């Protein structure tokens, strides 16, 4: 399931493209987040990727939010990209 609004793209996934042995290998999530951030910021001039839950972190599913506009609230933990 996923959702697209004017402020964000929400991605939900229960199966990792890197396979079942991804648990504990969080750098793979950072690499994937970087790809999402670069692609989206190229199209929309800005993206901030938030990894709310990840299979690699042992959450059992991925819940990723790609913010399409800067937020003046605390952006800690988000990687920002500019197109």
C-alpha positions as CSV (number, residue, x, y, z in Angstrom):
1,X,0.0,0.0,0.0
2,X,1.1,3.5,-0.7
3,X,-0.3,7.0,-0.5
4,X,0.5,10.2,-2.4
5,X,-0.6,13.7,-1.3
6,X,0.6,17.2,-2.1
7,X,2.9,17.1,0.9
8,X,4.2,13.5,1.0
9,X,4.6,10.1,-0.6
10,X,4.1,7.2,1.8
11,X,5.5,3.8,1.0
12,X,4.7,0.6,2.8
13,X,6.3,-2.7,2.1
14,X,6.4,-6.1,3.7
15,X,9.1,-7.7,1.6
16,X,12.7,-6.3,1.2
17,X,14.3,-6.2,-2.2
18,X,17.5,-7.3,-0.5
19,X,16.0,-10.6,0.7
20,X,15.4,-12.2,4.1
21,X,18.9,-11.7,5.5
22,X,18.5,-7.9,5.6
23,X,17.7,-7.7,9.3
24,X,20.6,-5.9,11.1
25,X,21.9,-4.4,7.8
26,X,20.5,-0.9,8.1
27,X,23.0,0.7,5.7
28,X,21.0,-0.9,2.9
29,X,18.0,1.2,4.0
30,X,20.2,4.3,3.9
31,X,21.2,3.4,0.4
32,X,17.6,2.9,-0.7
33,X,16.5,6.1,1.0
34,X,19.2,8.0,-0.9
35,X,17.9,6.6,-4.2
36,X,14.3,7.7,-3.3
37,X,15.6,11.2,-2.2
38,X,17.6,11.8,-5.4
39,X,14.8,10.7,-7.7
40,X,12.0,12.7,-5.9
41,X,14.1,15.8,-5.5
42,X,15.0,15.8,-9.2
43,X,11.3,15.8,-10.0
44,X,10.0,18.1,-7.2
45,X,13.1,20.1,-6.4
46,X,13.0,18.9,-2.7
47,X,12.6,15.7,-0.7
48,X,13.2,14.6,2.9
49,X,13.2,10.9,3.5
50,X,12.0,9.5,6.8
51,X,12.5,5.9,7.6
52,X,9.7,5.4,10.2
53,X,10.0,1.6,10.3
54,X,12.3,-0.8,8.4
55,X,12.6,-4.6,8.0
56,X,16.4,-4.2,8.5
57,X,15.7,-2.7,11.9
58,X,13.5,-5.7,12.8
59,X,10.2,-4.0,12.5
60,X,8.8,-6.6,10.1
61,X,7.8,-4.1,7.5
62,X,8.9,-0.8,6.0
63,X,7.1,2.5,6.4
64,X,8.9,5.3,4.5
65,X,7.6,8.9,4.2
66,X,9.1,11.1,1.5
67,X,8.2,14.7,2.4
68,X,7.8,17.0,-0.6
69,X,8.1,20.3,1.2
70,X,10.5,21.5,3.9
71,X,8.9,21.5,7.4
72,X,9.9,24.1,9.9
73,X,9.4,21.6,12.7
74,X,12.3,19.5,13.9
75,X,13.7,17.7,10.8
76,X,16.1,15.6,12.9
77,X,16.6,12.1,11.6
78,X,15.5,13.1,8.1
79,X,17.8,13.2,5.1
80,X,17.1,16.2,2.9
81,X,17.7,16.3,-0.9
82,X,17.6,19.3,-3.2
83,X,17.1,19.0,-7.0
